[in-house]
Tab-separated table of C-alpha atoms in Angstrom:
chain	number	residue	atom	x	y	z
A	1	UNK	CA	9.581	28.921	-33.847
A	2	UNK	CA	9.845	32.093	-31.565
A	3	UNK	CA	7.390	32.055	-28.682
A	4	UNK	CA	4.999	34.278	-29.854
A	5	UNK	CA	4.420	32.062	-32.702
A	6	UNK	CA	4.224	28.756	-30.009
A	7	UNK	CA	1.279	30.960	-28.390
A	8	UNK	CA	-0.334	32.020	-31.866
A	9	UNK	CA	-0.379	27.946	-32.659
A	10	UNK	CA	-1.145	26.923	-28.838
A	11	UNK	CA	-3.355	29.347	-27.327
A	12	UNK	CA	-4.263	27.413	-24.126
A	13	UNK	CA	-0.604	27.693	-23.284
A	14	UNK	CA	-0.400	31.839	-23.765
A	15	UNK	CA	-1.506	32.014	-19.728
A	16	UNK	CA	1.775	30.222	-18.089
A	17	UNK	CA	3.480	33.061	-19.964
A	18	UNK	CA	1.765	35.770	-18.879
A	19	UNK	CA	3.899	36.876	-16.115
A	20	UNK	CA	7.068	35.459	-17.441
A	21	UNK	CA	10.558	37.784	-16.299
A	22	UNK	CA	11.235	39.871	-19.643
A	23	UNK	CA	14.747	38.569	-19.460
A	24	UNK	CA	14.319	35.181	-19.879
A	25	UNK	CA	11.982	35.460	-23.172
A	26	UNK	CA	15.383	35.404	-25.131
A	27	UNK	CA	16.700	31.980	-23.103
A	28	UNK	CA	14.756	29.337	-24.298
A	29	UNK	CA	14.232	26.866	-26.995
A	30	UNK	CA	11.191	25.239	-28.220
A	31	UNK	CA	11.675	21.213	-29.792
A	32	UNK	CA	9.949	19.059	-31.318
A	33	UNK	CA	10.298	15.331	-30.384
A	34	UNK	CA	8.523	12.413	-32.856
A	35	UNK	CA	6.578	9.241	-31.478
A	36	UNK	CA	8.687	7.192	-29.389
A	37	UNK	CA	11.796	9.351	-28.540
A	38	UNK	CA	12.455	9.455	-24.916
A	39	UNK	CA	12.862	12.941	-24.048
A	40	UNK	CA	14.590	12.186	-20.255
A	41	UNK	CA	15.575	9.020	-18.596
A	42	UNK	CA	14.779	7.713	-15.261
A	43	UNK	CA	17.963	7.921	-13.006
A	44	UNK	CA	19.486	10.975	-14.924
A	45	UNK	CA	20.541	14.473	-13.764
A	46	UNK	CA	18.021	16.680	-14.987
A	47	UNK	CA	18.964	20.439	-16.138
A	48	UNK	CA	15.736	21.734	-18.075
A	49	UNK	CA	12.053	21.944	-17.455
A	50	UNK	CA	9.735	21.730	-19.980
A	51	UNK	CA	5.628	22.467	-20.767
A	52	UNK	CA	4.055	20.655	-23.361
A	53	UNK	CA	2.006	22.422	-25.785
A	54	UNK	CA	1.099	19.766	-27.898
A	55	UNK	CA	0.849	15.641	-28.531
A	56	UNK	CA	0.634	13.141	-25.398
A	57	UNK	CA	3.127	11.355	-23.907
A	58	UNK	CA	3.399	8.381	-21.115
A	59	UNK	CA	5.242	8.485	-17.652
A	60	UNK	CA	6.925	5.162	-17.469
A	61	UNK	CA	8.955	3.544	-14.165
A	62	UNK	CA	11.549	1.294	-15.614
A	63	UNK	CA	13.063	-1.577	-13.158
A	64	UNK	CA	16.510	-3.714	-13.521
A	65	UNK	CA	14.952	-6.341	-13.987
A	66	UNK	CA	13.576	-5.001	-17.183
A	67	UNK	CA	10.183	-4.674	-16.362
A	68	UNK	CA	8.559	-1.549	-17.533
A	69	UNK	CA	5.594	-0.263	-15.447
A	70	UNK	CA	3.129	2.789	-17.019
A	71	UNK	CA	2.863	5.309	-13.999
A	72	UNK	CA	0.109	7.437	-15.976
A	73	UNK	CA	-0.095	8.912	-19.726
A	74	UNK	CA	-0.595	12.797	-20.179
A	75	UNK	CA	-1.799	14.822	-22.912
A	76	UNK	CA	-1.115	18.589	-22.989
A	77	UNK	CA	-0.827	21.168	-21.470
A	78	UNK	CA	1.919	19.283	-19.271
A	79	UNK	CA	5.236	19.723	-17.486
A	80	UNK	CA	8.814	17.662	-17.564
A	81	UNK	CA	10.712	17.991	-14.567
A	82	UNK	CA	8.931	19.951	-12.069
A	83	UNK	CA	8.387	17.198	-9.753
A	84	UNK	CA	12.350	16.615	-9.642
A	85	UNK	CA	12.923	20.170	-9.249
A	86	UNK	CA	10.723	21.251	-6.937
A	87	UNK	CA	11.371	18.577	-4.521
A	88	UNK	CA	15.116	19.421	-4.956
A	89	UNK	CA	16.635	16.066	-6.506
A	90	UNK	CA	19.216	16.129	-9.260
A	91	UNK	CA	17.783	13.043	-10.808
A	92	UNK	CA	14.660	12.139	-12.619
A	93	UNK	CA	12.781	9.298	-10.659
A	94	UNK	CA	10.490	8.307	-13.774
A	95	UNK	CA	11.007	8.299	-17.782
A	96	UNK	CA	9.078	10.150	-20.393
A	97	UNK	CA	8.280	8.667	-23.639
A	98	UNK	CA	6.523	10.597	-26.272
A	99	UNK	CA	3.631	8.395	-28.021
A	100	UNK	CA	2.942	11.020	-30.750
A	101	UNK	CA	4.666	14.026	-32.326
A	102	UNK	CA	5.023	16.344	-29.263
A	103	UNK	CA	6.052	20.025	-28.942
A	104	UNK	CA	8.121	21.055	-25.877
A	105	UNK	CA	9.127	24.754	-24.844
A	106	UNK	CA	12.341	23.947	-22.923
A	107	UNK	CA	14.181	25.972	-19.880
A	108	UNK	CA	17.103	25.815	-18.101
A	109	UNK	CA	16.384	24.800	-14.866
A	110	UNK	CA	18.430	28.015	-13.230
A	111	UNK	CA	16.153	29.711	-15.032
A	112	UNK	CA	12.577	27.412	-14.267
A	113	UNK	CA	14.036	27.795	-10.372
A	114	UNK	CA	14.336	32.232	-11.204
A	115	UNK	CA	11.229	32.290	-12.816
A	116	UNK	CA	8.724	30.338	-10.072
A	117	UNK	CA	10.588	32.653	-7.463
A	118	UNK	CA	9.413	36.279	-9.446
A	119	UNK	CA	5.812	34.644	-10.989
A	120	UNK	CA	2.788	33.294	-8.341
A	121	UNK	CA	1.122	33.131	-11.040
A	122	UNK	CA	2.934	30.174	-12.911
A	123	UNK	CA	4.008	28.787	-9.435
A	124	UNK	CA	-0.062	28.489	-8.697
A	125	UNK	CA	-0.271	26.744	-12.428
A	126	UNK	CA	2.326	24.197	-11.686
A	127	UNK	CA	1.180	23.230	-8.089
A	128	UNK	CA	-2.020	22.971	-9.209
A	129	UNK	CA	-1.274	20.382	-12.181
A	130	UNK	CA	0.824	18.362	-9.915
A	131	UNK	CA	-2.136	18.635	-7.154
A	132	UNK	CA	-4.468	17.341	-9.767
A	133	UNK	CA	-1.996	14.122	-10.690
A	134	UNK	CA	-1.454	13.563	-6.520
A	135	UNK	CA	-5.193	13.647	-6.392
A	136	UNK	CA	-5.837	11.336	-9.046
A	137	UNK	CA	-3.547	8.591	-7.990
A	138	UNK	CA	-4.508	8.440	-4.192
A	139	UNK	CA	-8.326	8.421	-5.389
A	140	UNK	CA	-7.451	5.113	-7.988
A	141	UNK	CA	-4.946	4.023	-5.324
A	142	UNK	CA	-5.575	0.157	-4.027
A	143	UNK	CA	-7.874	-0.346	-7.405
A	144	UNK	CA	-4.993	-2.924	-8.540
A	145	UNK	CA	-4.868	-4.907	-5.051
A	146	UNK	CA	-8.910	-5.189	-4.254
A	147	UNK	CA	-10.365	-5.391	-7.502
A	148	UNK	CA	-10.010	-9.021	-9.102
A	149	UNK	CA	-8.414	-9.066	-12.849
A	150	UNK	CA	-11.745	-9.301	-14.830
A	151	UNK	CA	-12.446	-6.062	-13.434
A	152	UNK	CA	-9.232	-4.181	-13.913
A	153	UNK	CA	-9.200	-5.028	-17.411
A	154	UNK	CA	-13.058	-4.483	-18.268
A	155	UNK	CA	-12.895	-1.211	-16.902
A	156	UNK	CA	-9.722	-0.056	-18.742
A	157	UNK	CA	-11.968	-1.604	-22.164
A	158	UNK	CA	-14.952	0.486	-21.164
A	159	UNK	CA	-12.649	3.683	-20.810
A	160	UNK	CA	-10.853	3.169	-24.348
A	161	UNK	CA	-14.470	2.757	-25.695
A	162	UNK	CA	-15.614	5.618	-24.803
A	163	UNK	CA	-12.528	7.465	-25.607
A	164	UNK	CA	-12.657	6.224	-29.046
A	165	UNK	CA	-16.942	7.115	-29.479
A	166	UNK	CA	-18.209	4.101	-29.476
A	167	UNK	CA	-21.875	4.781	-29.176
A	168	UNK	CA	-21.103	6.518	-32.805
A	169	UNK	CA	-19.108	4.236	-34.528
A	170	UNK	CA	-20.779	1.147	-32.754
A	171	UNK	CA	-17.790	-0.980	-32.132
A	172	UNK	CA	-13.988	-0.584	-31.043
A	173	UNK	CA	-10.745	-2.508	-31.474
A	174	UNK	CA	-8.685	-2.558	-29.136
A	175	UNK	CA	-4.964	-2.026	-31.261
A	176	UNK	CA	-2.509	-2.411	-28.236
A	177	UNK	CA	-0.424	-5.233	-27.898
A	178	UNK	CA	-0.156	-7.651	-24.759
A	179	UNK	CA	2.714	-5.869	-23.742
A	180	UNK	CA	1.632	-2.370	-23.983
A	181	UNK	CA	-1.402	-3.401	-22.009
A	182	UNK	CA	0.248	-4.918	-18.864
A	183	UNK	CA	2.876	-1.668	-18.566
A	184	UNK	CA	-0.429	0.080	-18.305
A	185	UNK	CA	-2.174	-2.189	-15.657
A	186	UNK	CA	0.750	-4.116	-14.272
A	187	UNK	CA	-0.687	-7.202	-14.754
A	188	UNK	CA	1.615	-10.137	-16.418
A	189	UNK	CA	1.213	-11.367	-19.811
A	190	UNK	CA	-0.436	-14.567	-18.994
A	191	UNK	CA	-3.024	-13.005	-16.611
A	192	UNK	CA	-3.976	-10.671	-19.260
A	193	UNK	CA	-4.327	-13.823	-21.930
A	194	UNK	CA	-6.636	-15.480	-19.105
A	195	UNK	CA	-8.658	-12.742	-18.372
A	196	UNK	CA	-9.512	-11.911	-22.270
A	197	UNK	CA	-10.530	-15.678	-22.661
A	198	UNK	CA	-12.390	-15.492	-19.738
A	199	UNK	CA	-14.120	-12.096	-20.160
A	200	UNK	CA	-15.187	-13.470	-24.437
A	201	UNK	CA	-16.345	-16.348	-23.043
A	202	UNK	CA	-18.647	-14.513	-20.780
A	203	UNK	CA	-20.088	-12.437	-24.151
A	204	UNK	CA	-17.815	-9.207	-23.003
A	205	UNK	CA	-15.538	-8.578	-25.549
A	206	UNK	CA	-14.861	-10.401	-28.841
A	207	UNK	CA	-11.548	-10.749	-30.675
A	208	UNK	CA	-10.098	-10.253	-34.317
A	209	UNK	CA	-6.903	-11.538	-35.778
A	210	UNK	CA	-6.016	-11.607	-31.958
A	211	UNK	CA	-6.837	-8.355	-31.315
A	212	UNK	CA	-9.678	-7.263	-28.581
A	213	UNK	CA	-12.954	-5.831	-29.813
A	214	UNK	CA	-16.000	-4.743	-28.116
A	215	UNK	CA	-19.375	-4.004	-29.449
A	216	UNK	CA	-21.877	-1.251	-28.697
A	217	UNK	CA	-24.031	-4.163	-27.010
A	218	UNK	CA	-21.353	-5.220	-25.113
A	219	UNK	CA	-20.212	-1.758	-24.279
A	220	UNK	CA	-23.684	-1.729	-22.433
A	221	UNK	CA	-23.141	-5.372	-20.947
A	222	UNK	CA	-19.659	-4.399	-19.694
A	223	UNK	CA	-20.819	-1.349	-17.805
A	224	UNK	CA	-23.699	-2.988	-15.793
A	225	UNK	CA	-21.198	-5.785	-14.574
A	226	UNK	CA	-18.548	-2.883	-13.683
A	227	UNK	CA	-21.691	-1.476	-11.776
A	228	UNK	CA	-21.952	-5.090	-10.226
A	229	UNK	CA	-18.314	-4.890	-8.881
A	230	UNK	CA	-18.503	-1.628	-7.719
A	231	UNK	CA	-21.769	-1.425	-5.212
């Protein structure tokens, strides 16, 4: 795939190129990674950035003790390694996992570091996405330390509800494991079993073949007690 052809199948991504140097439109290559490959590693020198045209992907903080911990999950148009570059480190600080088929256009990052130098344009794109994420996570910041489980977990139901049309298809299931939920709130295992038993006996949520569901009704019920918590 040449680039003109990534632009022709990706048209939101045509304006990061639109001041691109001439000379680097022949250094470049443009990958694409299936569900589940980890495209860099936390703790490893990084040498390419990257813009993703296409498919989503999760930022992920891994620990030594094993624990895995979901920093945020992105859907395109998104960047690897410009927060390691542009504040100057060698080494990634977080690890990207793709969680469906994604498309990458891949630099050198002599070349990334060249081309944000020559193009305010794309410099002005990049700060701004990176803005946007800073701004995000100090508004949600504390969330996890005030609000009590019940909450935590309702709200994340209500938002994969509505992501998933609810008030059209009239009921969700929620097809995430236990583990895959607490890397995304950082809640343990057996708080997250609690909570769901608590939050079905209180007429919340339901469950099916031990997976979480939610009806349209309970949609509604859910969002006046996430009112409740909030005033």
């Amino acid at each position: 795939m040449t680039l003109e052809d990534l632009i022709q199948a990706y048209p939101d991504v045509a304006t990061y190129f639109t001041y691109m140097p001439q000379e680097l439109k022949s250094r470049y290559t443009i990958r694409t990674f299936p569900p589940g490959t980890i495209i860099h590693q936390k703790d490893y020198p990084l040498d390419y950035f990257g813009i993703v045209c296409s498919g989503d992907h999760r930022v992920i903080n891994e620990f030594e003790n094993g624990n895995v911990f979901m920093i945020e999950k992105n859907e395109p148009i998104d960047f690897i390694g410009e927060v390691t570059i542009l504040a100057e480190k060698e080494k990634t600080s977080v690890t990207i996992e793709t969680l469906t088929e994604c498309v990458v256009f891949m630099i050198s990052r002599k070349d990334f570091e060249m081309w944000i130098a020559q193009d305010i344009h794309f410099l002005r794109l990049i700060t701004h996405k990176i803005a946007y994420k800073l701004y995000r996570s100090s508004y949600n910041r504390g969330a996890k330390l005030f609000y009590p489980p019940n909450f935590l977990l309702l709200d994340y139901l209500l938002k994969y509800a509505s992501l998933h049309h609810i008030e059209k298809t009239g009921e969700i299931t929620l097809f995430k494991t236990r583990e895959g939920i607490r890397e995304e709130l950082g809640m343990t295992v057996k708080t997250i079993n609690r909570t769901i038993t608590k939050l079905k006996e209180d007429g919340l949520i339901g469950t099916r073949k031990g997976k979480v569901t939610m009806s349209l009704e309970q949609y509604q019920r859910a969002k006046k007690e996430i009112a409740y918590y909030v005033k």
